[in-house]
Short mmCIF file of C-alpha atoms in Angstrom, two decimals:
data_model
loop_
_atom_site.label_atom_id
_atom_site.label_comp_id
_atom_site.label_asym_id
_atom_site.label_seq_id
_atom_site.Cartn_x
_atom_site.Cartn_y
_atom_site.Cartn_z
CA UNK D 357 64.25 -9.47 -36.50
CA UNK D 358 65.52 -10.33 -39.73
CA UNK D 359 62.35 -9.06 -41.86
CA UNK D 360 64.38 -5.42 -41.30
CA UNK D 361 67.10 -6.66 -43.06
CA UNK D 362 67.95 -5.84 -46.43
CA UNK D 363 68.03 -9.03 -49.03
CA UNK D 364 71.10 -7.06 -50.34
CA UNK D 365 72.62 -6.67 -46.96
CA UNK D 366 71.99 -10.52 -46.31
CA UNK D 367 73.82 -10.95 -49.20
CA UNK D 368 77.05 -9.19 -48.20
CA UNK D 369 77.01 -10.83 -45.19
CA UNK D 370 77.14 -14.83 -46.69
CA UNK D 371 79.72 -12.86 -49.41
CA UNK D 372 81.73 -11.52 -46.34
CA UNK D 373 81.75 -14.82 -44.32
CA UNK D 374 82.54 -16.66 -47.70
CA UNK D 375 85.59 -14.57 -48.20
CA UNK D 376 86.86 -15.74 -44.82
CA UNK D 377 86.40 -19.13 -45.20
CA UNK D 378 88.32 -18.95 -48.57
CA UNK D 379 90.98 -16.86 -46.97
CA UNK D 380 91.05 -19.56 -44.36
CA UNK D 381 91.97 -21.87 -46.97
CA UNK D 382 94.04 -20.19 -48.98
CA UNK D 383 96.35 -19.23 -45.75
CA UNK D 384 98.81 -21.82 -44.78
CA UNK D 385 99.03 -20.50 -41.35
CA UNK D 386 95.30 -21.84 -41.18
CA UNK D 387 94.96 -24.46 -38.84
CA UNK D 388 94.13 -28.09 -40.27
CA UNK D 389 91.69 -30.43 -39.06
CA UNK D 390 93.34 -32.66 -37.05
CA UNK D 391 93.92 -36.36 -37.20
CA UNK D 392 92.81 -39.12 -34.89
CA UNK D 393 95.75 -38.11 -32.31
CA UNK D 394 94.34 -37.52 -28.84
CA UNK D 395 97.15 -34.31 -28.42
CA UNK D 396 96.34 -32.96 -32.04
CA UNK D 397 92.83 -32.84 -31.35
CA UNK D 398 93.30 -30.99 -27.93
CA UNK D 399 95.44 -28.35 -29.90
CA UNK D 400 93.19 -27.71 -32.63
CA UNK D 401 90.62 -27.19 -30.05
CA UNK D 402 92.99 -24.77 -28.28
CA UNK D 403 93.10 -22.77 -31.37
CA UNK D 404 89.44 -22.23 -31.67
CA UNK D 405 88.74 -21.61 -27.50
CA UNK D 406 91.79 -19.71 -26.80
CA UNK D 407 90.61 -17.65 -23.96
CA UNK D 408 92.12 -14.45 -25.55
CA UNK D 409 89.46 -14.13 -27.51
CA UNK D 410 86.20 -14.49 -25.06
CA UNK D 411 84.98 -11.23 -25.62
CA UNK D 412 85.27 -9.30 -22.69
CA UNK D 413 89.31 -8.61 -22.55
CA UNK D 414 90.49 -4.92 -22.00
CA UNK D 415 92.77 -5.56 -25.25
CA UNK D 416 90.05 -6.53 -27.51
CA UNK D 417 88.48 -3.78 -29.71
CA UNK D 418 84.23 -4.00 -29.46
CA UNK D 419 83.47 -7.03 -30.98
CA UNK D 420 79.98 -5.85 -31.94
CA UNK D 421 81.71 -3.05 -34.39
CA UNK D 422 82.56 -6.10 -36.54
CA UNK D 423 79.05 -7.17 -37.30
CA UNK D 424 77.46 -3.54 -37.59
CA UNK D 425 79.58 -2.74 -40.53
CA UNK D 426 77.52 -5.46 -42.35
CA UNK D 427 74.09 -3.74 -41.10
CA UNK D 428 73.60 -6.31 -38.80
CA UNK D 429 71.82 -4.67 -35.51
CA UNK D 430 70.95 -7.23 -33.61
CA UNK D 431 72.89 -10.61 -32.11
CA UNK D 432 73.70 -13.35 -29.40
CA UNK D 433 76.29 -12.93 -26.82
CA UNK D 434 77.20 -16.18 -26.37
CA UNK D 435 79.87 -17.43 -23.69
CA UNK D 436 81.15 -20.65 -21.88
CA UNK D 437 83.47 -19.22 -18.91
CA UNK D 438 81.45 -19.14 -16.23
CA UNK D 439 84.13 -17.22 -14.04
CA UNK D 440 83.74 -14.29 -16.35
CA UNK D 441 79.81 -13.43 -15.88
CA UNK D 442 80.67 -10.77 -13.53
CA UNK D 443 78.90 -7.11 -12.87
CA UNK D 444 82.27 -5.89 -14.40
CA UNK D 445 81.83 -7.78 -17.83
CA UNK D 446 78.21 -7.16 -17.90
CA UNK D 447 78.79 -3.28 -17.73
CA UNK D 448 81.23 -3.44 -20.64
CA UNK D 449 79.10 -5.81 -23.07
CA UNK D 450 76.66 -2.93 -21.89
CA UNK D 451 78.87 -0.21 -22.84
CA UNK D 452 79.88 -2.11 -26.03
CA UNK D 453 75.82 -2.85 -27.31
CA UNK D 454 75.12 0.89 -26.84
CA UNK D 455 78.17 2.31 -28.31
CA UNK D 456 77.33 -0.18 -31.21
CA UNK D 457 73.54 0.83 -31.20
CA UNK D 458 73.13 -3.37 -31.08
CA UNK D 459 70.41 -4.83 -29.38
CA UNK D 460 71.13 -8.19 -27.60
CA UNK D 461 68.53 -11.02 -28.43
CA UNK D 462 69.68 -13.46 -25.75
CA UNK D 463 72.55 -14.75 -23.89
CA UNK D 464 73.88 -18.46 -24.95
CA UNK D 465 75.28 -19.71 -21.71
CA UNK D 466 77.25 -22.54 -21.56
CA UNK D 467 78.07 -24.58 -18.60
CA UNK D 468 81.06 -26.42 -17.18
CA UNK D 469 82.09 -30.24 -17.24
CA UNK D 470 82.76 -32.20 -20.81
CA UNK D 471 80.65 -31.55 -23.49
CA UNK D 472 81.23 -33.62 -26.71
CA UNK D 473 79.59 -32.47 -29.88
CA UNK D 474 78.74 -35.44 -31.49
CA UNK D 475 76.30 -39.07 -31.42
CA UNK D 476 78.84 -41.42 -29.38
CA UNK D 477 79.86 -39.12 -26.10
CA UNK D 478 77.38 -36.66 -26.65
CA UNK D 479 74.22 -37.97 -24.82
CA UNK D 480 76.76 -38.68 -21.73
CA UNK D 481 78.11 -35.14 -21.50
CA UNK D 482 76.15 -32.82 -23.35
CA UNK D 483 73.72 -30.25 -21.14
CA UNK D 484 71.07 -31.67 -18.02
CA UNK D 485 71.05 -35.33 -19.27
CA UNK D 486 73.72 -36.63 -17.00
CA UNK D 487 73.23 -36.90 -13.70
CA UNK D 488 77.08 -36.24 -12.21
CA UNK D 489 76.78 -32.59 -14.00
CA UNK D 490 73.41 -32.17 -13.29
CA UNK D 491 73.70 -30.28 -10.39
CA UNK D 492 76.65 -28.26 -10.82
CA UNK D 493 75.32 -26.58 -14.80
CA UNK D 494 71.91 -25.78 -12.71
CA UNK D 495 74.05 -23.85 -10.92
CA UNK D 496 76.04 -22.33 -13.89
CA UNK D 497 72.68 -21.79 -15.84
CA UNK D 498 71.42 -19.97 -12.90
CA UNK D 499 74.76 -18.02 -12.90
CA UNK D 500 73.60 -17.11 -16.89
CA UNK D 501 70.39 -16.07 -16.27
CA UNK D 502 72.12 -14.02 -13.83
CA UNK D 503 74.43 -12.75 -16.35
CA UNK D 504 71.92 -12.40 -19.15
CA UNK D 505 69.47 -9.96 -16.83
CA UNK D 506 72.47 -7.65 -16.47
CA UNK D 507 73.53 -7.23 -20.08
CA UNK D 508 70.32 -6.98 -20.83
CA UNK D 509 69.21 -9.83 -22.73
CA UNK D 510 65.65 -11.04 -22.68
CA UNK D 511 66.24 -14.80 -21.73
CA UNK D 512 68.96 -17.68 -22.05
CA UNK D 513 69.43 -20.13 -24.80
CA UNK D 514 71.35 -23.41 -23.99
CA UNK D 515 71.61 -27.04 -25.38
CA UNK D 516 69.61 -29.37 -22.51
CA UNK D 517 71.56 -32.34 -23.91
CA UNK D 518 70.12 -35.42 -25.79
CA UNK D 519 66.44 -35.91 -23.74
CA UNK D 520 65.56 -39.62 -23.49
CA UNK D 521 62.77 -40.71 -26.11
CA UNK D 522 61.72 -42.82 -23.83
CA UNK D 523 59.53 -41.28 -20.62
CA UNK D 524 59.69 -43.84 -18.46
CA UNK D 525 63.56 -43.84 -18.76
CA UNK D 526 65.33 -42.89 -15.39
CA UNK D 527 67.11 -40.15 -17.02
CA UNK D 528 64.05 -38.70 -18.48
CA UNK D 529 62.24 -37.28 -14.88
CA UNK D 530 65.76 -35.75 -13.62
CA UNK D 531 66.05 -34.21 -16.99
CA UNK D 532 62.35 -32.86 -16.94
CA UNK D 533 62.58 -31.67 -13.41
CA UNK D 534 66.32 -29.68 -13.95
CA UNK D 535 64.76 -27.67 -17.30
CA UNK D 536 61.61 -26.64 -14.86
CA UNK D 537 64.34 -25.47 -12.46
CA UNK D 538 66.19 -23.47 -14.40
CA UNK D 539 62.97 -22.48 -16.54
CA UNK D 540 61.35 -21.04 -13.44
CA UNK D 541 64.39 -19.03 -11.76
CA UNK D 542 64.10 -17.41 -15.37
CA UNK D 543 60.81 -16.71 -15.08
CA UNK D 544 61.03 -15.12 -11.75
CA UNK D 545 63.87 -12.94 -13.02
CA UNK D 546 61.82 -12.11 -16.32
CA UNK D 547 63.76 -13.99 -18.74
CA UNK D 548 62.95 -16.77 -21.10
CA UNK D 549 64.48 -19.90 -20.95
CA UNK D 550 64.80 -20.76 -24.93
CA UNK D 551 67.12 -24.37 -25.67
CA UNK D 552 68.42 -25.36 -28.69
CA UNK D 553 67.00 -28.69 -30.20
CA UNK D 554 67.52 -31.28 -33.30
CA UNK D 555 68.45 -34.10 -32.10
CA UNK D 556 65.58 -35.59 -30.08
CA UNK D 557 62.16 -35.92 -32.03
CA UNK D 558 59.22 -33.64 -32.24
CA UNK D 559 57.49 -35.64 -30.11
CA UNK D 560 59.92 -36.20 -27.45
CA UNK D 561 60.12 -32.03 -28.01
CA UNK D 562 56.51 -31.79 -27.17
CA UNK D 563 56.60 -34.00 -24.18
CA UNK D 564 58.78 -32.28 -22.51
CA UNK D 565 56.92 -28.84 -23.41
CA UNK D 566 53.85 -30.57 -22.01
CA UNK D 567 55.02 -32.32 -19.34
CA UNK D 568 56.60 -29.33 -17.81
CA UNK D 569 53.46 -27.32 -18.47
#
């Protein structure tokens, strides 16, 4: 709820994340975008998903401590590694929230297989569109709404991948029929089922919304 937070604290915080990105800069240990090379690409990505830092290692201090000192009292817990949403994690981002006094909004759960962030390989890898990981991230956004009930969070948010414009394009019925899936084993566990958009149209949006009812 950000109507209970200060403009002046909103302020610190773009201040506090500008400073970084400066410092970032400034620092020539900073890692530089990489050129077309296949191998520099995979190591720059390496850099940003090293799995040291997923949040839920014994050696990491709270991560939530970071965003309180900025007044910030509520966030996302957001996560890709599906092996970690265990009972044992879930206790200590648990333990963490209440020793922070943060209240979790929702969980962003990712989901295994490819996923390219951009226009070309995108709509081929990106969430419930394609039908060879169809199956599988069901599963794994099952696993999250697992996950998300024992942390605490109210529902899931995920990207469902780039939804045909089309309706009467094969792709578009599997599509429809995996978000009801995973949409209604929410439901039953009390969770919403909340997925990022942008890059289909509103009225592709609204289909869907209707269409699943």
């Amino acid at each position: 709820d950000l109507s209970a937070v200060s403009n002046e604290t909103m302020q610190e915080v773009a201040n506090y994340v500008k400073g970084k990105i400066d410092a970032c800069k400034r620092s020539k240990s900073a890692p530089q975008a990489p050129s077309s090379s296949a191998d520099e690409l995979k190591k720059y990505k390496e850099m940003f998903f090293d799995p040291r830092y997923d949040g839920f290692g014994p050696e990491l201090e709270n991560p939530f401590t970071k965003i309180v000192g900025h007044g910030v009292d509520v966030t996302q817990v957001c996560n890709w590694k599906v092996d970690l949403w265990t009972k044992e994690n879930a206790k200590k981002i648990k333990k963490y929230a209440k020793d922070s006094k943060i209240r979790i909004n929702s969980f962003w759960s990712g989901y295994t297989g490819p996923a390219v962030w951009n226009f070309i390989e995108g709509p081929t890898t990106l969430g419930l569109v394609p039908p060879e990981y169809r199956k599988q991230r069901i599963a794994d956004l099952k696993k999250g709404a697992d996950f998300a009930a024992m942390i605490g969070a109210p529902a899931i948010v995920t990207h469902c991948g780039f939804i045909p414009e089309y309706p009467a394009d094969p792709l578009y019925q599997g599509t429809l029929d995996a978000i009801g899936e995973v949409a209604e084993y929410c439901k039953k566990k009390g969770l919403g089922f909340w997925f990022e958009t942008g890059q289909e149209t509103p009225t592709t949006l609204l289909r869907v919304i209707e269409d699943l009812g």
